[in-house]
Coordinates of C-alpha atoms in Angstrom, one line a residue:
M23 CA -48.9 -2.4 14.2
P24 CA -45.2 -3.1 13.6
L25 CA -44.8 -0.5 10.9
K26 CA -46.5 2.2 13.1
T27 CA -44.2 1.4 16.0
Y28 CA -41.1 2.1 14.0
L29 CA -42.5 5.2 12.3
D30 CA -43.6 6.6 15.7
M31 CA -40.1 6.4 17.2
D32 CA -39.1 9.8 18.6
L33 CA -35.8 10.7 16.9
S34 CA -36.0 14.4 17.6
P35 CA -32.6 16.0 18.8
T36 CA -34.0 16.5 22.3
G37 CA -35.8 13.2 22.6
A38 CA -34.8 10.3 24.8
L39 CA -33.2 8.2 22.1
A40 CA -31.1 11.1 20.8
T41 CA -30.1 12.0 24.3
D42 CA -29.0 8.5 24.9
L43 CA -27.0 8.4 21.7
F44 CA -25.3 11.8 22.2
A45 CA -24.4 10.8 25.8
R46 CA -22.4 8.0 24.4
A47 CA -20.1 10.4 22.6
D48 CA -18.5 11.6 25.8
R49 CA -17.7 8.1 26.8
E50 CA -16.5 7.0 23.4
S51 CA -14.3 10.0 22.7
G52 CA -12.2 9.2 25.8
G53 CA -11.3 5.8 24.5
R54 CA -7.8 4.8 23.3
G55 CA -8.9 3.4 20.0
I56 CA -12.1 3.2 18.0
S57 CA -12.7 0.5 15.4
L58 CA -15.3 1.1 12.7
T59 CA -17.5 -1.6 11.2
G60 CA -16.9 -2.8 7.7
D61 CA -19.3 -3.2 4.8
G62 CA -20.9 -6.6 5.1
Q63 CA -19.7 -7.2 8.6
S64 CA -21.8 -9.6 10.6
G65 CA -23.8 -7.9 13.3
A66 CA -23.6 -4.4 11.8
M67 CA -26.4 -2.6 10.1
S68 CA -24.0 -0.4 8.2
A69 CA -20.4 0.3 7.5
N70 CA -18.5 3.1 9.2
L71 CA -20.2 2.7 12.6
T72 CA -18.3 3.1 15.9
P73 CA -19.0 0.5 18.7
E74 CA -21.4 2.9 20.5
M75 CA -23.3 3.8 17.3
N76 CA -23.7 0.1 16.5
A77 CA -24.7 -0.6 20.1
W78 CA -27.3 2.2 20.1
L79 CA -28.8 0.8 16.8
S80 CA -29.0 -2.7 18.2
T81 CA -30.6 -1.5 21.5
H82 CA -33.2 1.0 20.2
V83 CA -33.6 0.6 16.5
A84 CA -32.9 -2.9 15.3
R85 CA -36.0 -4.7 16.8
P86 CA -38.7 -2.2 15.8
R87 CA -37.1 -1.7 12.4
A88 CA -36.8 -5.4 11.7
N89 CA -40.5 -5.9 12.7
A90 CA -41.5 -3.1 10.3
L91 CA -39.4 -4.6 7.5
N92 CA -40.9 -8.0 8.1
Y93 CA -44.4 -6.5 8.1
V94 CA -43.9 -4.9 4.6
V95 CA -42.0 -7.9 3.2
G96 CA -44.7 -10.3 4.5
A97 CA -47.4 -8.2 2.8
A98 CA -45.4 -8.4 -0.5
K99 CA -44.9 -12.2 -0.2
R100 CA -48.7 -12.7 0.0
V101 CA -48.9 -11.3 -3.5
R102 CA -48.7 -14.1 -6.1
L103 CA -46.9 -13.4 -9.4
Q104 CA -46.9 -15.5 -12.5
G105 CA -46.2 -19.2 -11.8
G106 CA -47.1 -18.8 -8.1
V107 CA -43.9 -16.9 -7.3
E108 CA -44.0 -14.8 -4.1
G109 CA -44.1 -11.0 -4.5
F110 CA -41.4 -8.8 -3.2
V111 CA -40.5 -5.2 -2.5
E112 CA -38.2 -4.1 -5.3
D113 CA -36.1 -1.6 -3.3
F114 CA -35.8 -4.0 -0.4
E115 CA -34.8 -6.9 -2.7
R116 CA -32.2 -4.7 -4.5
D117 CA -30.8 -3.7 -1.1
V118 CA -30.7 -7.4 0.1
I119 CA -28.8 -8.4 -3.0
G120 CA -26.3 -5.6 -2.3
R121 CA -25.9 -6.7 1.3
E122 CA -25.3 -10.2 0.2
R123 CA -22.6 -9.1 -2.1
A124 CA -21.0 -7.0 0.6
V125 CA -21.1 -10.0 3.0
R126 CA -19.6 -12.4 0.5
K127 CA -16.8 -9.9 -0.3
A128 CA -16.1 -9.4 3.4
Q129 CA -15.9 -13.2 4.0
E130 CA -13.6 -13.8 1.0
T131 CA -11.4 -10.8 2.0
T132 CA -11.2 -11.8 5.6
T133 CA -10.3 -15.4 4.7
F134 CA -7.6 -14.1 2.3
Y135 CA -6.0 -11.8 4.8
E136 CA -6.1 -14.5 7.6
K137 CA -4.1 -16.8 5.3
Q138 CA -1.6 -14.0 4.5
R139 CA -1.3 -12.8 8.1
G140 CA 2.5 -13.4 8.2
R141 CA 3.1 -11.4 5.0
L142 CA 0.8 -8.6 6.3
D143 CA 2.7 -8.4 9.6
R144 CA 6.0 -8.1 7.7
L145 CA 4.5 -5.5 5.4
E146 CA 3.1 -3.5 8.3
V147 CA 6.5 -3.5 10.1
A148 CA 8.2 -2.4 6.9
E149 CA 5.7 0.4 6.3
T150 CA 5.9 1.6 9.8
E151 CA 9.7 1.8 9.7
Y152 CA 9.6 3.5 6.3
A153 CA 7.0 6.0 7.4
R154 CA 9.0 6.9 10.6
L155 CA 12.1 7.7 8.6
R156 CA 10.1 9.6 6.0
T157 CA 8.7 11.8 8.7
E158 CA 12.2 12.4 10.2
L159 CA 13.5 13.4 6.8
G160 CA 10.9 16.0 6.1
G161 CA 8.5 13.8 4.1
R162 CA 10.6 13.5 1.0
D163 CA 10.5 10.3 -1.1
A164 CA 13.4 7.9 -1.0
Q165 CA 15.6 7.6 -4.0
V166 CA 15.5 3.9 -4.7
P167 CA 17.5 2.9 -7.9
A168 CA 16.1 0.1 -10.0
K169 CA 17.9 -3.2 -9.8
L170 CA 18.8 -2.8 -13.4
L171 CA 20.8 0.3 -12.7
V172 CA 22.3 -1.0 -9.5
Y173 CA 23.9 -3.9 -11.4
G174 CA 23.9 -2.3 -14.8
I175 CA 26.2 0.6 -14.1
P176 CA 29.1 -1.5 -12.9
A177 CA 28.5 -3.9 -15.7
V178 CA 28.7 -1.1 -18.3
I179 CA 31.8 0.3 -16.6
M180 CA 33.5 -3.1 -17.0
I181 CA 33.2 -3.1 -20.8
P182 CA 35.5 -0.2 -21.6
E183 CA 37.8 -1.2 -18.7
F184 CA 38.2 -4.6 -20.2
F185 CA 39.1 -3.6 -23.7
M186 CA 41.2 -0.6 -22.6
N187 CA 43.6 -2.9 -20.6
Y188 CA 43.5 -6.1 -22.5
S189 CA 46.2 -5.2 -25.0
S190 CA 48.7 -4.3 -22.2
F191 CA 48.0 -7.5 -20.3
F192 CA 48.3 -9.6 -23.5
K193 CA 51.6 -8.1 -24.4
L194 CA 52.8 -8.7 -20.8
A195 CA 51.5 -12.2 -20.4
G196 CA 51.6 -13.4 -24.0
V197 CA 48.6 -15.8 -23.4
P198 CA 45.1 -14.6 -24.4
A199 CA 43.3 -16.5 -21.5
I200 CA 45.6 -15.0 -18.9
A201 CA 45.3 -11.5 -20.4
A202 CA 41.5 -11.8 -20.5
G203 CA 41.4 -13.0 -16.9
L204 CA 43.6 -10.1 -15.7
S205 CA 41.6 -7.6 -17.6
L206 CA 38.3 -9.0 -16.3
V207 CA 39.6 -8.9 -12.7
V208 CA 40.8 -5.3 -13.1
A209 CA 37.6 -4.2 -14.7
L210 CA 35.5 -5.8 -11.9
A211 CA 37.7 -4.1 -9.3
V212 CA 37.4 -0.7 -10.9
A213 CA 33.6 -1.1 -11.3
V214 CA 33.1 -2.1 -7.7
S215 CA 35.4 0.7 -6.5
S216 CA 33.5 3.3 -8.6
Y217 CA 30.2 2.0 -7.2
M218 CA 31.4 2.1 -3.6
T219 CA 32.9 5.6 -4.1
G220 CA 29.6 7.0 -5.6
I221 CA 27.6 5.6 -2.7
F222 CA 30.0 7.0 -0.1
L223 CA 30.1 10.5 -1.6
K224 CA 26.3 10.7 -1.9
A225 CA 25.9 9.5 1.7
Y226 CA 28.9 11.3 3.1
Q227 CA 26.8 13.3 5.6
Y228 CA 25.1 10.0 6.7
Y229 CA 28.3 8.1 7.2
M230 CA 30.4 10.8 8.7
R231 CA 27.7 12.4 11.0
P232 CA 29.1 13.3 14.4
D233 CA 28.5 11.2 17.6
D234 CA 27.9 8.0 15.5
D235 CA 31.1 6.0 15.6
E236 CA 29.4 2.9 14.1
Q237 CA 28.3 4.7 11.0
R238 CA 31.7 6.5 10.7
A239 CA 33.4 3.1 10.9
K240 CA 31.2 1.8 8.1
G241 CA 31.9 4.8 5.9
I242 CA 35.6 4.6 6.5
R243 CA 35.6 0.9 5.8
L244 CA 33.6 1.4 2.6
M245 CA 35.9 4.0 1.3
A246 CA 39.0 2.1 2.3
I247 CA 37.9 -0.9 0.3
A248 CA 37.1 1.4 -2.7
V249 CA 40.5 3.1 -2.5
A250 CA 42.3 -0.2 -2.1
L251 CA 40.6 -1.8 -5.1
L252 CA 41.4 1.3 -7.2
V253 CA 45.0 1.5 -6.1
I254 CA 45.6 -2.2 -6.7
S255 CA 43.9 -2.0 -10.1
M256 CA 45.8 1.1 -11.3
T257 CA 49.1 -0.4 -10.1
A258 CA 48.4 -3.5 -12.1
V259 CA 47.4 -1.5 -15.2
G260 CA 50.4 0.9 -14.7
Y261 CA 52.9 -2.0 -14.4
A262 CA 51.5 -3.8 -17.4
R263 CA 51.5 -0.7 -19.5
Y264 CA 55.0 0.4 -18.3
S265 CA 56.4 -3.0 -19.0
T266 CA 55.0 -3.2 -22.6
V267 CA 56.1 0.4 -23.4
L268 CA 59.5 -0.3 -21.9
A269 CA 59.9 -3.3 -24.3
Q270 CA 58.9 -1.0 -27.1
V271 CA 61.6 1.5 -26.1
E272 CA 64.2 -1.2 -26.1
A273 CA 63.1 -2.4 -29.6
A274 CA 63.2 1.2 -30.9
V275 CA 66.7 1.8 -29.6
V276 CA 67.9 -1.4 -31.3
L277 CA 66.3 -0.4 -34.6
G278 CA 67.4 3.2 -34.3
L279 CA 63.9 4.6 -34.1
T280 CA 62.4 7.3 -31.8
P281 CA 61.3 5.5 -28.7
P282 CA 57.9 6.1 -27.3
N283 CA 57.4 8.2 -24.1
V284 CA 57.1 5.7 -21.3
I285 CA 55.6 8.2 -18.8
A286 CA 53.1 9.7 -21.3
Q287 CA 51.8 6.4 -22.5
T288 CA 51.5 4.9 -19.1
A289 CA 49.9 8.0 -17.7
G290 CA 47.5 8.2 -20.7
L291 CA 46.2 4.7 -20.0
L292 CA 45.9 5.3 -16.3
A293 CA 44.0 8.6 -17.1
G294 CA 41.6 6.7 -19.3
N295 CA 40.9 4.2 -16.5
L296 CA 40.3 6.9 -14.0
I297 CA 37.9 8.7 -16.3
V298 CA 35.8 5.5 -16.6
F299 CA 36.0 5.2 -12.9
A300 CA 34.8 8.8 -12.4
V301 CA 31.9 8.3 -14.8
G302 CA 30.8 5.2 -12.9
A303 CA 31.1 7.0 -9.6
A304 CA 29.1 9.9 -10.9
F305 CA 26.2 7.8 -12.2
T306 CA 26.1 5.9 -8.9
Y307 CA 26.0 9.1 -7.0
L308 CA 23.1 10.4 -9.0
Q309 CA 21.0 7.2 -8.7
H310 CA 21.3 6.6 -5.0
D311 CA 19.8 8.2 -1.9
E312 CA 21.8 10.3 0.5
N313 CA 20.5 8.1 3.4
P314 CA 21.2 4.4 2.7
E315 CA 19.1 3.3 5.6
Y316 CA 16.1 5.2 4.3
A317 CA 16.6 3.8 0.8
H318 CA 16.9 0.3 2.2
K319 CA 13.6 0.7 4.2
A320 CA 11.8 2.1 1.2
E321 CA 13.1 -0.7 -1.1
K322 CA 12.0 -3.4 1.4
Y323 CA 8.5 -1.8 1.9
L324 CA 7.9 -1.4 -1.8
R325 CA 9.1 -4.9 -2.5
L326 CA 6.8 -6.4 0.1
K327 CA 3.9 -4.3 -1.0
A328 CA 4.4 -5.4 -4.6
E329 CA 4.5 -9.0 -3.5
M330 CA 1.3 -8.6 -1.6
E331 CA -0.4 -6.8 -4.5
G332 CA 0.6 -9.7 -6.8
I333 CA -0.8 -12.3 -4.4
Y334 CA -3.9 -10.2 -4.0
G335 CA -4.4 -10.1 -7.8
K336 CA -3.9 -13.8 -8.3
Q337 CA -5.9 -15.1 -5.3
L338 CA -8.6 -12.6 -4.4
S339 CA -9.3 -10.2 -7.3
A340 CA -10.8 -13.0 -9.5
K341 CA -13.2 -14.0 -6.6
L342 CA -14.3 -10.5 -6.0
A343 CA -14.9 -10.0 -9.7
D344 CA -17.0 -13.1 -9.8
I345 CA -19.1 -11.8 -6.9
D346 CA -19.6 -8.5 -8.7
R347 CA -20.7 -10.3 -11.9
N348 CA -23.1 -12.4 -9.9
H349 CA -24.5 -9.3 -8.3
K350 CA -25.0 -7.6 -11.7
R351 CA -26.8 -10.7 -13.0
R352 CA -29.1 -10.8 -10.0
I353 CA -29.9 -7.1 -10.3
D354 CA -30.7 -7.6 -14.0
D355 CA -33.0 -10.5 -13.2
L356 CA -34.7 -8.4 -10.5
G357 CA -35.3 -5.7 -13.0
R358 CA -37.1 -8.1 -15.3
K359 CA -39.2 -9.5 -12.5
S360 CA -40.1 -6.1 -11.1
N361 CA -42.5 -5.3 -14.0
Q362 CA -44.8 -8.1 -12.8
M363 CA -44.8 -6.8 -9.2
R364 CA -45.5 -3.2 -10.3
S365 CA -48.6 -4.3 -12.1
Q366 CA -50.1 -5.8 -9.0
P367 CA -52.9 -3.8 -7.3
D368 CA -51.5 -4.3 -3.8
N369 CA -48.1 -2.9 -4.9
V370 CA -49.2 0.7 -4.4
D371 CA -49.8 0.2 -0.7
I372 CA -46.7 -1.9 -0.3
S373 CA -44.5 0.7 -2.0
H374 CA -46.0 3.4 0.1
D375 CA -45.2 1.5 3.3
A376 CA -41.7 0.7 2.1
G377 CA -41.2 4.4 1.3
Q378 CA -42.2 5.3 4.9
I379 CA -39.5 3.0 6.2
T380 CA -37.0 4.6 3.9
S381 CA -38.0 8.0 5.2
K382 CA -37.6 6.8 8.8
D383 CA -34.3 5.3 8.0
A384 CA -33.2 8.7 6.8
E385 CA -34.1 10.2 10.2
V386 CA -32.0 7.5 11.9
V387 CA -29.1 8.2 9.6
G388 CA -29.4 11.9 10.2
L389 CA -29.1 11.3 14.0
L390 CA -26.1 9.1 13.5
R391 CA -24.5 11.7 11.3
A392 CA -25.0 14.3 14.0
Y393 CA -23.3 11.9 16.4
Q394 CA -20.4 11.5 14.0
N395 CA -19.9 15.2 14.0
R396 CA -20.2 15.5 17.8
L397 CA -17.8 12.7 18.3
V398 CA -15.2 14.2 15.9
D399 CA -15.4 17.6 17.6
L400 CA -14.8 16.0 21.0
I401 CA -11.9 13.9 19.7
C402 CA -10.2 16.7 17.9
D403 CA -10.4 18.9 21.0
R404 CA -8.8 16.1 23.1
D405 CA -6.3 14.7 20.6
P406 CA -6.0 16.1 17.1
D407 CA -3.7 13.2 16.1
F408 CA -6.3 10.6 17.0
R409 CA -6.9 7.9 14.4
F410 CA -9.8 5.5 13.9
T411 CA -9.2 2.1 12.5
G412 CA -11.4 0.1 10.1
P413 CA -11.3 -2.4 7.2
A414 CA -9.2 -1.0 4.4
V415 CA -11.3 0.4 1.5
D416 CA -8.4 0.3 -0.9
R417 CA -7.6 -3.4 -0.3
H418 CA -5.2 -3.9 -3.1
A419 CA -2.6 -1.8 -1.3
G420 CA -2.0 -4.9 0.9
A421 CA -3.4 -3.7 4.2
A422 CA -6.4 -5.4 5.8
V423 CA -6.9 -2.5 8.2
E424 CA -6.4 1.2 7.6
T425 CA -6.2 4.2 9.9
I426 CA -8.7 7.0 9.4
T427 CA -8.5 10.6 10.5
P428 CA -11.4 12.2 12.4
N429 CA -12.3 14.4 9.4
D430 CA -12.3 11.4 7.0
F431 CA -14.5 9.5 9.4
A432 CA -17.0 12.4 9.5
A433 CA -17.1 12.4 5.7
R434 CA -17.9 8.6 5.5
S435 CA -21.4 7.6 4.6
I436 CA -23.9 5.5 6.6
H437 CA -26.4 3.2 4.8
L438 CA -28.8 1.0 6.8
Y439 CA -29.2 -2.2 4.9
R440 CA -32.8 -3.4 4.7
S441 CA -32.0 -7.0 5.2
V442 CA -33.4 -8.0 8.5
Q443 CA -30.7 -8.0 11.2
L444 CA -31.1 -8.6 15.0

């Protein structure tokens, strides 16, 4: 009898089947990498199985279990419900519907990630580079300024710079368009200089680290440009202010009035410009990371991740939501049909047999859980940094595959779907 064959399988810890399973742990623990099955994966009776666990199930459990399931399902189908509809095992049918949902999700997800392979590869490289630097820097988060601040701070600096110097350039040139152009160029130069100065000061240790001539050259070049822009701008502002004040002095002498102090007024305008410059440099200093390379890697990783999440939301989320809605509808329909099956006289024996299969499945899962723990112990003794790989559970993060620690693997559940698989 198929049902009895499955129920009589010896799954005791010292039995032949358990011995064969546990012997596989020594072989599997010595491997370089272990990939876990995913939910709904073809050829797998459950998610979170290692290759040896899945092979053991296929060799020893799949055939007798499938025969037992077919026996019970066949008995249920011989029952005729209203309208001549075949009977069914409610728990099995619910499980089959769940399995079909998992399969459809796995298919849609696999197709999506195959199409996005190029993006995924770039994201994986960016994540690896970012993670490497994060580890080297003690695990701190990178300080990545928002684009609005990167461009906004220099833009804000340009506003007072423009209006502060426009009067002097207008009095010097006498033409509004020329004065506006000169003021704009000076404002831009001061803004860029303050931005570059803030970045250099924040990343001074990065640029001027010993035994790195390339970075020192970049730092010196960055600061040289900043100083040159500031000196040229202040020279232009000082000359314009000095010339206009000098003209005022000559006019005052002619009229017999007290002439303005040329040095004080020129220095005052220059001081105002330098204060604006210092404020811009300070804000830039506060908004940027002390390691520009780390900030760049983080910005690239976060940008690619956001792009991937956006594509995921547009192209895959809706399909997965439709699958979930269809699953809920089928479960609701099953609940309405189940009342008819429960009222059938043969349902008592069918439910009893189904319950026996469920109990035997629990024994199988218990043995697999023991194997999980044994495998984890062997791996941790050999290599505490070992990582499993498997289909990502948190798919929206943009990764098709995730790495799993041994302890996380030991905590993952195993559920044997009741849909017949051989």
